[in-house]
Structure formats: C-alpha cells, structure tokens
Amino acid sequence: MAAPDALPRADARDKAVGAEIYSADHTPLDCLWAGAKRAGVAHAAITGLHIEAARAVPGVVAVLTRADVPGTNRQGIVHKDQPVLAGSRVRHCGDAVALVLAENRAALAEALGRIRLDLTPLPGVFDPLAALLPDAPLVHPDHPGGNCLARGLVEKGDATAALETCAVVVADTFFTPMQDHVFLELPNGTARRTAQGGIDMVVSTQAPFRDRFEIAHALGLDPMRIRVRAPYLGGGFGGKDGATVQCLLALAALNADGRWVKMVWDREETFLAGYKRHAARVALRLGAQHDGSLLALDAVMHFDAGPYAHLSGEIMALALEHAAGPYRIPHTRLQGFCAYTNNPVGGAFRGFGVVQASFAIERLMDALARRLGRDPAGLRRQNALRRGESNGAGVAMAEEAGAGECLDRIMAHPVWTGRQAWKAAAPPLTRRGVGLAVALNAMGYGRGLPDAAACKLELTRQGTFRIFNSVPDMGQGNAGAFVQMAARVLNQPPEAFALVQPDTRRCLPAGSSSASRTTYTFGNALLGACRAMAAKLAARAALALLCDDPARLCLQPGAVADPATGRAVPLARIGAMLIRDDRICVDQYVMPVVANPPDTGREFKLGFPHRFFSHGACLCAVEVDELTGLVRLADCVTAVACGTVLSVQGVEQQMHGAAAQGVGLTLFEDMALDQGRIRAGDLSTYLIPTALDLPDLECLIVADHEPTGPLGLRGMGEVGIHGPGPAVAQALADATGLVVRRLPIGPEDVLTALGEKQS
Amino acid sequence: MAAPDALPRADARDKAVGAEIYSADHTPLDCLWAGAKRAGVAHAAITGLHIEAARAVPGVVAVLTRADVPGTNRQGIVHKDQPVLAGSRVRHCGDAVALVLAENRAALAEALGRIRLDLTPLPGVFDPLAALLPDAPLVHPDHPGGNCLARGLVEKGDATAALETCAVVVADTFFTPMQDHVFLELPNGTARRTAQGGIDMVVSTQAPFRDRFEIAHALGLDPMRIRVRAPYLGGGFGGKDGATVQCLLALAALNADGRWVKMVWDREETFLAGYKRHAARVALRLGAQHDGSLLALDAVMHFDAGPYAHLSGEIMALALEHAAGPYRIPHTRLQGFCAYTNNPVGGAFRGFGVVQASFAIERLMDALARRLGRDPAGLRRQNALRRGESNGAGVAMAEEAGAGECLDRIMAHPVWTGRQAWKAAAPPLTRRGVGLAVALNAMGYGRGLPDAAACKLELTRQGTFRIFNSVPDMGQGNAGAFVQMAARVLNQPPEAFALVQPDTRRCLPAGSSSASRTTYTFGNALLGACRAMAAKLAARAALALLCDDPARLCLQPGAVADPATGRAVPLARIGAMLIRDDRICVDQYVMPVVANPPDTGREFKLGFPHRFFSHGACLCAVEVDELTGLVRLADCVTAVACGTVLSVQGVEQQMHGAAAQGVGLTLFEDMALDQGRIRAGDLSTYLIPTALDLPDLECLIVADHEPTGPLGLRGMGEVGIHGPGPAVAQALADATGLVVRRLPIGPEDVLTALGEKQS
C-alpha cells in the first residue's frame, strides 16, 4: 500500500474523467423545470402580481405565489425570517415572488418573463451604520430591534482604562466588501413528491440533514418524510450552507403530481439571490507599551446582514472572537452590530467573520509597527499567542503550534530572507514589496451548539467496506480523507472502501459541511465506527480461528489473522456469514467545548467561545507597474499548523484554494453594489483570479498534533483565506507606501499612492 | 420501578396463562408429519430394509433412507460420527434407519410400523471398562483408537510419589448412572424448504446458531441459507445442546415440496434416541497428612460415551478438571477415558462431567474423615480452596467467595446446628441423619474455544426497546435477566423492553445456552450494546437539547434529560427521527480465559482449563423408614457464591431446580439399562422427584462479586446439582451407616445397610 499521505484523492479519477455525478447532472427523463421570478427591486410594497399571461404559456404546468405555500413560508437557519415566496413586500432585489413549473426550459423562461409585478417603491437602507440610525427606513417594520438584527459584546479586562495607560495607541477603520462564492456548480436540485406525501430531493447542499427541517418548517411537512441526497458538490464555500433552491424546489414538487422537478439557478440569479460574504466596517483602537507589548484593543464592528438573518449573528460573534487576532492582548472590548439592509443577503462564507476581523487587526499591527519603528514581523512574533495564553475572548490556546511557529516558518523562507535583494533587482518602472500576516481560525460550532456527527460503516457480504458519509464533500476532499482514515485504522487498501455520499435515508445525521469541522467531527465518528468494526471482526473471526483472545487478532488486507498460529480468515468469509444488522457499525462524536468558558461574551447563548483553532501565516511578494498601477502577485507562501497532517496534498489544496480566494477578495472581486443592486453580477464583470493571475502557491506545514483529532488532525479549510489581504496590503505599503484600509485594492488606489509618494 | 431483584420474571405471565408459544406449539396448517424408524437393537449389521409397505400407506408422502441423504449424513458437535440415517450398521437401539413423511400422524404411525429391517446381530459392548479391553467388539471398526474415543491426563506435581509419603491414604471406586433430562417439552420442530433452496426451521434447541452448521454439514447445504428460530424451551438441561430432530427434520423438509413438516419425538422415542448423562466409574486414591491436610489425589475415570462422540471428550475433560473438587491438593494425577459402547448416546447434561467427579471426591472425603476420626464438615473447611490457591488442574481461584464460605453458611443453618436434637427426636422405626457437601462448577467453554456472544438492541420508532436474544431460554430465566440488565443500565421500566427470541436471521451469533455461560456472556454483550445505545441516545438528544456535552445527559424512563436545564426529550421523539440502521446497537463479548494456563493438561487443545467458577454447598437431612428402607428428604439447604445476584428469585429457582435434579439422580432415577436396552424408558417406570417428594428447598446466597461479570454476576445454573448426591449419602451414613458408592440409592440398599448394622 502507498503511504497514506501519498494516496491519490478518492474522488480524483471519477472527477478527472467526468464520471462523477453531481446534483446538476441529475436530470430525470421527462422532468419538469422550475424557476423563480425575482423582484429586481431592493425595497418595495407588492401591490399586484399578474401571472395569467405566464399561465397561458404552452408548457407551463403551474404558476405559484405566496398563497400556494402550505406552511409558514419562512426559512432561515437560526431566525426564520426569509420568505420562500415574498407576499406583500420586497426586501432585496433577489426576493422570489412567484414560482413557475414548466415542461421545458424555454416555456419556463417565457413564463417568467411574462409575470408582471405592481410595486410601490419604498426608501431603502444600504449601509449598516446608516441602518442603525433612529430614522432609518425599516427592513422589517415589526422586528423589535428595528434594523438591528444582532449585537454582541466581548470584554476581557478593562480595555477602556488600559488604553489610557498605553504608551502608544493606534486607531483606524477598515472596510471589507461583499464577496460572492463563485462556486462552479450553481445552486440546483431535483425533487419529487413521494407516494407518502413526502419529498425526495437530490440537491447541491452543504447541510442535507438540516435541509429537511428547513423545508418541513417552510412548507408544513413532516421532516422525517423528506429525503435529501447530497452528491459531491462543485464548490460551496458556505454559499450552500442554508437553503438555496431547497424550499422553492420542494414547493414545486408538491405541485408536480409526483413528477420530478428540476431547478437550476443560472450565474446571474445566483449573484442576485444567493448569499454573500458580509460587507463589514471594523473600527479598532490598539494600545501597546514602549517595548511593543500589546496591552488593549477596542473594536467596533458593523456587519451588513442584508434583509434576512441567515447566520449573520453567528458570523458577527465569530468575528468578535477573532478581533484580537492571534495576539496576546490582556484587555479587550469588542463590540459588534449586525444591521438589516436592502442589500443582498449576507451568509456563510469561508472565514465566517474572521476574514473581516483578521484584515483589520493585521492592518493595524502594521500601523503600530510603523509607529514604533518596528519591523512588522518582529512585532507580530513578540505578541503571538503561546500555548496556554488567552486569546481576545479569554480562551487559553491549547494547540502545540500557533501563529508564532507559522511565522517562524515563513520568515525562514527565501522570499522573506532574500527580499531586499529581490526588491533591489526590480526592473525599471516596477516597484517590488514583500509583506506577511498571521491568523487563526476557530474550528467547529463553538460552545452551546453540539457539533456532532454520526457515522455508519458497513462490511459488505464481499468483505469490502462502505462508508456512509454524512457531511457533503464540496470539493475540499473530506470524503477522500474518510477513506484514508478508515483504510489506515482497518489496515485495508483504499480500494476496499466505497463511499456513499450523504443521503438522509441511508446515512446518519451530522452537522453541515462547514466551520472547518467536517473532517474532524465526522472523522472522529468514523474512527469510532472503524474501531467498533475492528472489534466486531476480531470477535467474529475468533470463532472461525478458534481463538479465545480476540485482542490478539489483527486486521490484514482482506483478512483477520492470528499471529500466534499464522492462520487467517478472509473478510469475505466473515461478511458472508453475518446478517445485515451485524455488518453495520455506528458511532458518533460530539466536539468537545471549552470546559470553563471565560465570562467574556455574556450575550452569546450559542456558538461562543471556541476551543480549537488552526493557525496560519502568509507571505506575499508583489510587483507594481508604476504606469498602470497593476499589481502582480509574484509569490505567495503560506504556513499552517493544523495538527497531524493526514494528506499533504489535501492540506496544500485547501491552503492553495483559500489563498486564491483571499487574493480574489484582495485584488479582484468587486460586486459594485449600488443601492442594493449588484452592478457586476456576472463573471464578465465580477472578476476572480485565474491560474494566470496567481503565482505557484507554496504551503509549509508546521509540525503539530491535535490529541482530540481523528489521527491527530484539526480542520483547516478556512485559515488560509485570511493571509493574502493583509500580506498583500503590507507588501504594497513596502513597495509604494500605500496604506490600504479597504478591499479590494484597485490599480487606481495604487496609482494614487504612487502619486502621493512622488509629490 | 420495583427494585430489580423484586421484578417478576419477564416470561412469567405469558407462561402462566399459557400464552407463550413454544416450538411444540408451532403447527402450521396443512403441515406434513415426519417420524423416524428406530433400530430397536443395540448392535447389528443391516442386511435389508423394506419400505414398500410403508410407502403404500395412504397419506404417506415419502419414505427416505440413507440413500436419500444428500450430504455427509454425519452429525456431531466436535466429531461428526453420528449418522442422520444409519445405512449398513446399527450401533444402538435408538439409531434412525428410515424417515417417513405423512399427511397425518395416524398414517405416519402406520407407516413406521410397516417398515421391516433385516438385521444380523453383532456382539455388543455395554461397559466402558470392558469396551477398552483388547478383544472387545468394536463399535466403529474403522476408528483408529478402537473403542477409545478420547483419553485425558491432568497432572500437577507428582501424585504417585506424594501418595507414598501420605500419613493416610483412602481409596474407593464410585459409580454414577446414566440420567435422562426429562425436559417437559419433547424434542420437536417444524421446517420447510425455502424458495432459495434453504431451510426455515422452528425448533426446540439450545444452540440455534450451531444447528445451522450441523444441518448444512449433514445434508450438504449452505449454512447461511438455513434459518433457525428457537422459541422459549420447555426445558433443555443439555439434552437439546446438539441435534435432536434438526437433521432429520431438515431432510424431511427437503422432500416436502416446500410444505411445512413437523416432527415431535414422544417420550419413549426421547428415552430411546435422546442424549443421556454419561454413566461413569471413578476410582480415587486420596492421601492426607495426619492433620487432615490433603496432599495427593490419583483419579481414574471411565465414561460411557455410547456409540457416538457428541461432547463426550469435553465432558471427560471437565470431569478431570473438577476431580479434586473445591480442595487444595498439591499433587494430582487425573486420568480419564471415554469409551464407545452400544448403550444410548452420552451427551451434555447439567453438571457436564462435574456431577460424576463431585460425587466421587465428596464421598471419599467422607471416608477420609472417618479414617481420621474427623467431622466431615471440619475436614472440608480445612481443605477448601481459598482465593489465589490452585485447584486440581493448577488454576488459581480468582473468586471472592468459594466453597469454604458456602460451607460456613450452611454450617450456621439450624438444620446443621440443631441436627443432634433433631436426630434424637426421631419417631419410632425411623432413623434420621444429616449430611453436607461442597462443590464448584466452571463457567464457560474454557481456554481455546471462544466463548462468545453478540447482541443486537433496537430502539423502536415508539421509543421502546427490543432485545434480540441470541441464547435460548430453556426456562432458566436468562431472557428475563436480560430485560433486567438492560432496564437497569438504560434506566427504563422493564415494560419498555420486548424480547425477540433467538432467530438466526434477526439475532446475532452466540454460543449455546449451556455451560453456565448464557447470562454471563450474552449479558456482557448486551451491556455493551446498552452502553452504545446510551451513548447514541445522549448524542442524538444533545442535538434536540442544544447540549454540547452529551456526557451530562442522563436517561430517565422514556426520555433523555439534561439536569443542567431540566429539559428532556422523549425517547419516542428520538426513535421517530432515526433511520433503522441508527436505531440498532450491536456489541459482542468473548469470555476471558486463563492468561497463563498451567502445564497440567497437555493433551487438551480446546476447552481446558477454565478461569471462572461458581461455588456451592448443600445440606441435606433425611429420614429413613426402618421397615421399608424408604428415604424421605426432610430438608435441603443450598448455598451459592456466584457473584452479585441480579435476581434472588432467578438464583433460587436455578438452585431449587438443580437440587431437585440432583435428588432425582440420587434417590429416584434409574434407567435399568440392560444390554444397551432401556428397561425403564417411560415416565411410569423412570421416576423423577415431584413436588411431593421434595422438602421446601432453601437457598442461601453468599456475598460475592465478579468484576468481569455483567453487573457483577457469574453463571450458576449447574453448581446446585452436585450437592444432593454426596450430602444425602453422608446423611444416610449418619442415619444408617450405609456407605454409598453407587447412585441411585434404592430402599434395598438402605435395608441391606440396616441389616448389616443390626447383625
């Protein structure tokens, strides 16, 4: 057998040859097509909805409106405030107001085009700070908090007083933009009503087990009669954590007479109606002593939730928890506000609030370094949290390696050690600069919200194994990691394992594929099931081998062997002898939480604080064209401490993908939002980095071991996204003197800075 | 909830009202009836078999002979030497030579009566000692060992030399007879061939999982296509451990065109063809020092196996292991021989060789006491094995309490302390005497033979539980004990548990209901499944209760509760939310064995030695009628040390039943075997004790705890049978001076002794 970390991904071959069947590939013969009519207006009262012309289109089967929704018509993961179909009011351009079922896509498009809305425009609110002013137009007039969806406060020590005593205080305000996930596979699914009145659905989703409850609540169904299957996703990044097509599709299925219905959003509808990373405003004041020791941080963060809650409050909470970055700061006062606006709906996105927090604290660390005349790397190293020290929320770091160790690794890299020579060798009309940043990212749902997974493992009659995966693989490779883990624990070749992708009827419940929790939590459940399987196999083999000490037996590829006698019994023989119930092993895992949580975040009932973190650092070298202001990323080196690495390839791919998405946020992606309307709402105007825009990405793995982790690992799918923003900003400051407070950084920002420097 | 040990047996109500469905109660509509033609001759060559007349009986469907058996035609648990249908040779009176299928029982009886056999008588062998002589007629002429089926030697120290040095040596030879189990429910079953060519069988059996392999081997079938169901048994006692009707019935089913076939042996056929306790001859020489300390034992045991091996070798091995009784004897030399004869087939019977061994050593201890002028109780107490001391096979006793503690309990009983007064108050023409005995009995299969069980436990959709029992309940109450255990561990009322009785298609594999192992081994597997269920329920409830620490949750009747919040989630809600695979918990257990076995029994590969023992003592008071020699058992008090007692009622019932069966062996049961023919082959001639023949039986439970046991218990279904034989014998010696060397004891023996005493 190949060494586990040299194994190819379990999904590689089928994806490479195009054999993998994604949700989007499920198109049952003779299925109906469903589509939603979108409002197209940011804030308005609906005074009329004319669907007769649409109904008259040949091939149209049904045109449904709010009145056709049988349940509460409300969806939302925590607060259920988002209508499946808007009735009297439109709160953002992407609101669905009608649902059409047609025999084909042409009829569907024709009918959607014929639906007419009578709208009375209402004044909108498009900025989270403005939304919280007393006279702001209300997005939900009946919401008791007005436009304030959520607020939070984390306090450790006395930051206000401590800031008074600091030798140096720096303050600034930072802005990060809305960001689209731009997953390759668009939101889609197929569904049909079952004979028992339930729903059978195949959908591109990160949370199939939760989807049942979303659909059931919105449409008044029994969640146990809803079956959701989640094949491999063509990307998710948080954008499929929460209902996209689910409720609309189920509503369509209820009206399709038992026929399959398919719904696919196109890219433009996805921009319009999909979730986005929250735009945020982060105002920080950071105080230090003369020697550079950080003493106090005051933070005020505003998040733009858009019109519906989704996970806004939870994202704000995680941002507060990470506001102090990976630094030792004795006094913190961290305030957060989530405001309803008429912008697109804010939701989960890789980094989940931490991106916004990280960018701000890292930029301000650069400002502090400047003020103190210190080198930004040294100042970071001096203040980096060590094991046992308390982070900004008062939780002690438990990891073996942290941001400091990651920083050490990138500071030893030639891109850093050779930076002066490289800069000096810049060609004419070119400026060069090098910058770095550090970050940490929590793993899991946090305290109060059980981060759980259950796993089913089957020994087949043929003596092979079937892993019933419960957490979708959106491309991050968790499914392949599961095969690797099981193969290692059961000492079988990877070919001995088949993967059943999430299916609420066949697989066991687990939380979402999100929060860097997927491989950790389900992996631990899987290992439990593997250990139960190993014990079962030994006990059953003991009978065939006449061995009275099953603990002596060991698993070999395809067999259980007795080292004492040299005899072995094939797994196929055991599999053939057991009834089905005896060929199944089940186990579950709930992620441990902070045992004695500090009294820092009293306003949070759920999801605060976190016990586990992965840590990272990022080193970027940039080249600036003095004539055009264009920035070329010349090098991007990341380091990560995430426990024992199971698959080097898997970690590198996550770090590369996260870095690329971070570079997109930093230098490319701009939705050009204008009064709630996305002006750059397609891929010809909303630009994401391609392979040609990126250097060869390099990832350094820092030695670490997570004692609670499956085979010693922690989740690390998010920590890599935080580095490029602040590292590129620092590199640009190094190259041009530009002080970046707002992302993305455009050529005009660079040209302006060059002009200022020259003048 | 009632205290666990006050719970009524789970099977009590249904059995009391006649609602329990035994195997004998399964009579499918329109089933065929099968019956065997028995040889009726102890040893003969078959020269002709005439079945035409039988075939001609109206209603007869088939008459099958050896030529119709498709497989090996051989059955047997360890050595497969017993034919399903005898072909050329008859080896005992009970051999089946033809099998008849008929539409009704009248036609069956008529046809069986019309089958004619041409037999050439062969000289028989009916005594195990005589069978081993060089010129003895051979039961299996092709058996390499001649009539010696098995032999064994256990040696510890140097008994031959040590006996030379003993101050006192006593020697004697003892005989115990064949015994019939006299279970209430006769051997029976129903079966049919399935569409897939397998067999579906409901049968009164102690070993449903093993039966599949017996049938498959004998008839050339796939064991996995054989389904065996074992309802509650109306008694077994070892007599249904091994095939009775199984292979004949399956053969009938293969020839019944898919119809159900039923086979029931009547009492006479059961005497004729069923297994029996082995008759044994035990010659002992026991040496002691002046102070009564035992020093050496030499034993030679002969067992009458009958014509087929069944478990004869294993029974002999256990007899050797127990030959030294519960005594500290530094030097032992224990030899055993199993001989083939033309008597009925020897097989498993409660006590499994230990009855024969116990009777001999206990009788000889009385002789030694007499010789030393010691009181038999004191001599026993002096030599009783203490914890850590090595038994006759060299294995260290591990139990908290042993025979000594049991002896202490009965010696403190008024029947013992008041014996002189009671004897003095004997009415005219009546003698009274009191005697006692001690014993130990191993638990489980012993080293080398995995003593295993697997258990399946289901949470129903309604929130109750289903225990899938794998080891038949023959009446000993293990099934009820399983409910008690699960109820206690899961903290639910007993009504929350339904029991599914053994069914190889629905339940998981386990060893037989035998060897005092049933409750221990399956109980441990069940407790494992219960613990897995508790963990599952906590983890699933954690989601509903938003509890991130499932370890904090606790099971309450019908619910999982969070003490921290006072909230609870009903089990019915959890049950309704889980798919079937997630409502099942499975675990298994393999009994631990002696880790470093002493080198005493080199000839035994399997099943020797044992690690666990239960211990007992028995006190009997008898009244003898001087005129008739009749013996009345006036009192019978037993004591037992068997770990923590789960159900006092359950332990008492086992001790009472075992004592009654021991009393039967001692004073009542006599098969009157003559040249291989049972003269007392029905219940009018073979007498067993009834309630009127027994005093109120009393059982004392000695404080003990078994750390490896389920809830601290050990098995104890056998240890109670050993006491009455030697205790009654000692009491008769006390009353009349009779020296008992042979069981059963008849009035003529007593009269003879009285006569001798008077003369």
XYZ file of C-alpha atoms in Angstrom, chain A residues 206-518:
313
model
C -23.695 21.585 2.485
C -26.295 20.582 5.081
C -28.615 17.809 3.868
C -29.752 16.802 7.348
C -30.682 20.358 8.283
C -32.352 20.990 4.923
C -35.120 18.572 5.913
C -36.097 20.813 8.776
C -35.891 23.980 6.683
C -38.212 22.510 4.069
C -40.540 20.985 6.643
C -40.931 24.230 8.559
C -41.422 26.366 5.491
C -43.915 24.044 3.815
C -45.648 22.359 6.752
C -44.275 18.865 6.098
C -43.008 16.030 8.290
C -39.214 16.348 8.248
C -38.857 12.572 8.547
C -40.657 12.150 5.242
C -38.175 14.342 3.453
C -35.217 12.580 1.925
C -32.285 14.701 0.888
C -29.358 13.366 -1.058
C -26.176 15.392 -1.487
C -23.766 14.172 -4.151
C -20.283 15.707 -4.391
C -20.646 19.477 -4.740
C -18.929 21.525 -7.387
C -17.985 24.021 -4.698
C -19.849 25.512 -1.783
C -17.614 27.693 0.388
C -20.574 28.445 2.694
C -22.879 29.540 -0.101
C -24.751 26.228 0.029
C -24.924 26.143 3.835
C -28.574 27.095 4.139
C -31.428 26.769 1.702
C -30.877 27.957 -1.848
C -33.211 26.020 -4.147
C -34.459 23.668 -1.414
C -37.753 25.221 -0.323
C -38.719 26.515 -3.754
C -37.947 23.145 -5.270
C -39.934 21.265 -2.631
C -42.846 23.638 -3.191
C -42.625 22.914 -6.895
C -42.520 19.173 -6.217
C -45.674 19.397 -4.125
C -47.384 20.784 -7.207
C -45.941 18.452 -9.825
C -48.238 15.486 -9.447
C -45.437 13.150 -8.424
C -43.192 14.085 -11.356
C -39.587 15.033 -10.887
C -38.901 18.755 -10.944
C -35.528 20.296 -11.566
C -34.385 23.782 -10.606
C -31.091 25.368 -11.565
C -30.171 28.949 -10.854
C -28.002 30.475 -13.521
C -24.972 32.576 -12.606
C -26.894 35.850 -12.706
C -29.689 34.529 -10.486
C -27.027 33.203 -8.125
C -25.460 36.663 -7.858
C -28.894 38.143 -7.358
C -30.411 35.688 -4.893
C -27.511 33.781 -3.370
C -25.836 34.510 -0.059
C -22.772 36.754 0.112
C -19.877 37.341 2.463
C -20.956 40.190 4.733
C -19.540 43.582 3.952
C -18.081 44.912 7.190
C -16.737 48.046 8.782
C -14.243 47.461 11.567
C -13.012 50.335 13.738
C -10.099 49.470 16.011
C -8.033 51.160 18.669
C -4.948 49.216 19.688
C -2.644 50.190 22.524
C 0.854 48.960 23.323
C 3.703 49.559 25.661
C 7.013 51.086 24.536
C 8.559 47.703 24.035
C 5.795 46.741 21.644
C 3.811 44.555 24.027
C 0.125 44.805 23.186
C -1.983 45.936 26.105
C -5.510 46.760 24.954
C -7.832 46.581 21.997
C -11.133 48.318 21.428
C -13.110 47.165 18.413
C -16.435 48.170 16.929
C -17.640 46.063 14.054
C -20.618 46.570 11.780
C -21.897 43.806 9.570
C -24.276 44.231 6.653
C -26.732 41.357 7.035
C -28.893 42.220 4.067
C -32.614 41.738 4.664
C -32.577 38.268 6.283
C -30.780 36.893 9.280
C -29.302 33.687 7.881
C -26.149 33.254 10.021
C -25.368 36.953 10.464
C -25.398 36.955 14.247
C -23.148 33.897 14.399
C -20.759 35.419 11.875
C -20.551 38.597 13.922
C -19.893 36.522 17.044
C -17.012 34.689 15.405
C -15.626 37.992 14.163
C -15.618 39.347 17.713
C -13.948 36.177 18.956
C -11.172 36.696 16.384
C -10.967 40.509 16.558
C -7.734 40.424 18.523
C -6.116 38.086 16.003
C -3.555 35.581 17.215
C -2.166 38.029 19.740
C -1.723 38.273 23.469
C -3.791 41.311 24.467
C -4.716 41.473 28.147
C -7.578 43.927 27.738
C -10.202 43.748 25.031
C -13.535 45.388 24.451
C -15.100 44.106 21.288
C -18.485 45.288 20.090
C -20.414 44.036 17.117
C -23.557 45.061 15.323
C -25.476 43.306 12.604
C -27.825 45.508 10.635
C -30.662 44.631 8.319
C -30.309 46.389 4.951
C -31.803 46.040 1.492
C -28.556 44.680 0.093
C -28.134 41.028 -0.934
C -28.401 38.505 1.886
C -25.259 38.054 3.948
C -24.410 34.486 4.797
C -21.769 31.911 5.486
C -18.520 32.162 3.534
C -15.178 30.525 4.194
C -13.672 32.545 7.027
C -17.106 33.328 8.502
C -16.463 36.792 10.008
C -12.816 36.037 10.697
C -11.748 37.415 7.301
C -13.111 40.832 8.221
C -11.609 40.736 11.721
C -8.229 39.448 10.566
C -7.796 42.062 7.892
C -8.425 44.858 10.384
C -6.161 43.691 13.214
C -3.366 42.788 10.823
C -3.504 46.165 9.106
C -3.463 47.908 12.466
C -0.476 45.820 13.597
C 1.345 47.250 10.589
C 0.376 50.745 11.663
C 1.628 50.036 15.180
C 4.904 48.697 13.816
C 5.314 51.853 11.776
C 4.560 53.998 14.788
C 7.034 52.104 16.966
C 9.614 51.923 14.210
C 9.499 48.195 14.434
C 9.648 45.574 11.764
C 6.101 44.192 11.340
C 7.291 40.577 11.502
C 9.168 41.044 14.750
C 6.292 42.901 16.382
C 3.952 40.055 15.458
C 6.351 37.420 16.702
C 6.715 39.234 20.005
C 2.963 39.311 20.581
C 1.959 35.968 19.065
C -0.125 33.858 21.426
C 1.737 30.972 23.005
C 0.158 27.795 24.269
C -1.798 28.394 27.463
C -2.140 32.137 26.855
C -5.558 33.661 26.499
C -6.875 34.985 23.222
C -9.027 38.065 22.736
C -12.088 36.280 24.121
C -10.202 34.952 27.139
C -9.836 31.351 25.965
C -6.479 29.684 26.547
C -4.746 28.400 23.439
C -4.377 24.650 23.619
C -2.524 23.918 20.412
C 1.054 22.729 20.227
C 1.915 25.161 17.454
C 0.415 28.599 16.848
C 0.779 31.676 14.685
C 4.275 32.283 16.060
C 5.561 28.944 14.791
C 3.878 29.568 11.435
C 5.509 32.996 11.289
C 8.901 31.464 12.025
C 8.487 29.175 9.051
C 7.674 31.891 6.533
C 10.343 34.206 7.936
C 12.886 31.491 7.188
C 11.689 31.269 3.604
C 13.924 32.744 0.839
C 11.132 35.066 -0.271
C 11.456 36.722 3.129
C 15.183 36.354 3.795
C 16.069 37.445 0.240
C 13.545 40.231 -0.032
C 15.967 43.148 -0.041
C 17.977 41.771 -2.942
C 14.820 40.885 -4.833
C 13.398 44.368 -4.340
C 16.663 45.976 -5.374
C 16.606 43.962 -8.565
C 13.231 45.360 -9.653
C 13.136 46.194 -13.376
C 12.527 49.767 -14.472
C 9.087 51.268 -13.819
C 8.393 48.450 -11.409
C 8.174 48.539 -7.647
C 8.549 45.435 -5.513
C 7.444 44.786 -1.972
C 7.100 41.893 0.431
C 4.572 41.538 3.240
C 3.367 38.982 5.703
C 0.467 38.308 8.018
C -0.704 35.765 10.588
C -4.117 34.432 11.529
C -6.026 31.883 13.484
C -9.395 30.346 12.716
C -11.661 28.515 15.106
C -12.927 25.022 14.360
C -16.496 23.894 14.932
C -19.773 25.339 16.087
C -18.497 26.560 19.447
C -19.925 26.165 22.894
C -23.654 25.541 23.363
C -24.317 24.178 19.887
C -23.469 20.494 19.732
C -21.024 19.965 16.883
C -21.983 16.381 16.178
C -21.738 13.689 13.560
C -22.796 10.065 13.403
C -21.210 7.570 11.075
C -22.326 4.280 9.652
C -19.804 1.809 8.307
C -20.799 -1.395 6.556
C -18.909 -4.578 5.949
C -20.259 -5.876 2.654
C -21.026 -9.523 2.034
C -17.963 -9.480 -0.209
C -15.683 -8.419 2.623
C -15.192 -4.841 1.487
C -16.455 -1.747 3.282
C -18.930 1.009 2.647
C -18.552 4.342 4.413
C -21.849 6.188 4.690
C -20.644 9.766 4.610
C -22.874 12.262 6.377
C -21.124 15.528 5.569
C -21.054 16.583 1.943
C -17.777 16.931 0.125
C -17.886 20.265 -1.664
C -14.529 19.579 -3.219
C -12.424 20.075 -0.116
C -11.602 16.363 -0.078
C -13.144 15.250 3.213
C -14.658 12.194 1.562
C -11.239 11.094 0.416
C -9.857 11.788 3.876
C -12.503 9.479 5.300
C -11.315 6.670 3.056
C -7.735 7.312 4.130
C -8.655 7.258 7.808
C -10.703 4.097 7.583
C -8.068 2.411 5.437
C -5.422 3.196 7.992
C -7.386 2.136 11.068
C -8.702 -1.041 9.472
C -5.404 -1.713 7.669
C -7.102 -2.210 4.312
C -6.226 -0.815 0.876
C -8.277 2.253 -0.105
C -9.872 0.232 -2.906
C -11.610 -1.796 -0.217
C -13.808 1.202 0.607
C -16.784 2.539 -1.253
C -18.223 5.893 -0.248
C -21.947 6.520 -0.058
C -22.475 10.261 -0.249
C -24.898 11.942 2.153
C -28.433 10.635 1.936
C -30.728 11.264 4.859
C -32.374 7.897 4.324
C -29.179 5.820 4.320
C -26.630 7.899 6.213
C -26.721 9.073 9.798
C -27.270 12.623 10.958
C -24.389 15.056 11.085
C -23.941 18.789 11.095
C -23.096 20.756 7.997
C -20.016 20.658 5.857
C -18.690 23.933 7.238
C -16.801 25.627 10.069
C -13.584 23.634 9.444
C -15.382 20.880 11.365
C -16.153 18.384 8.652
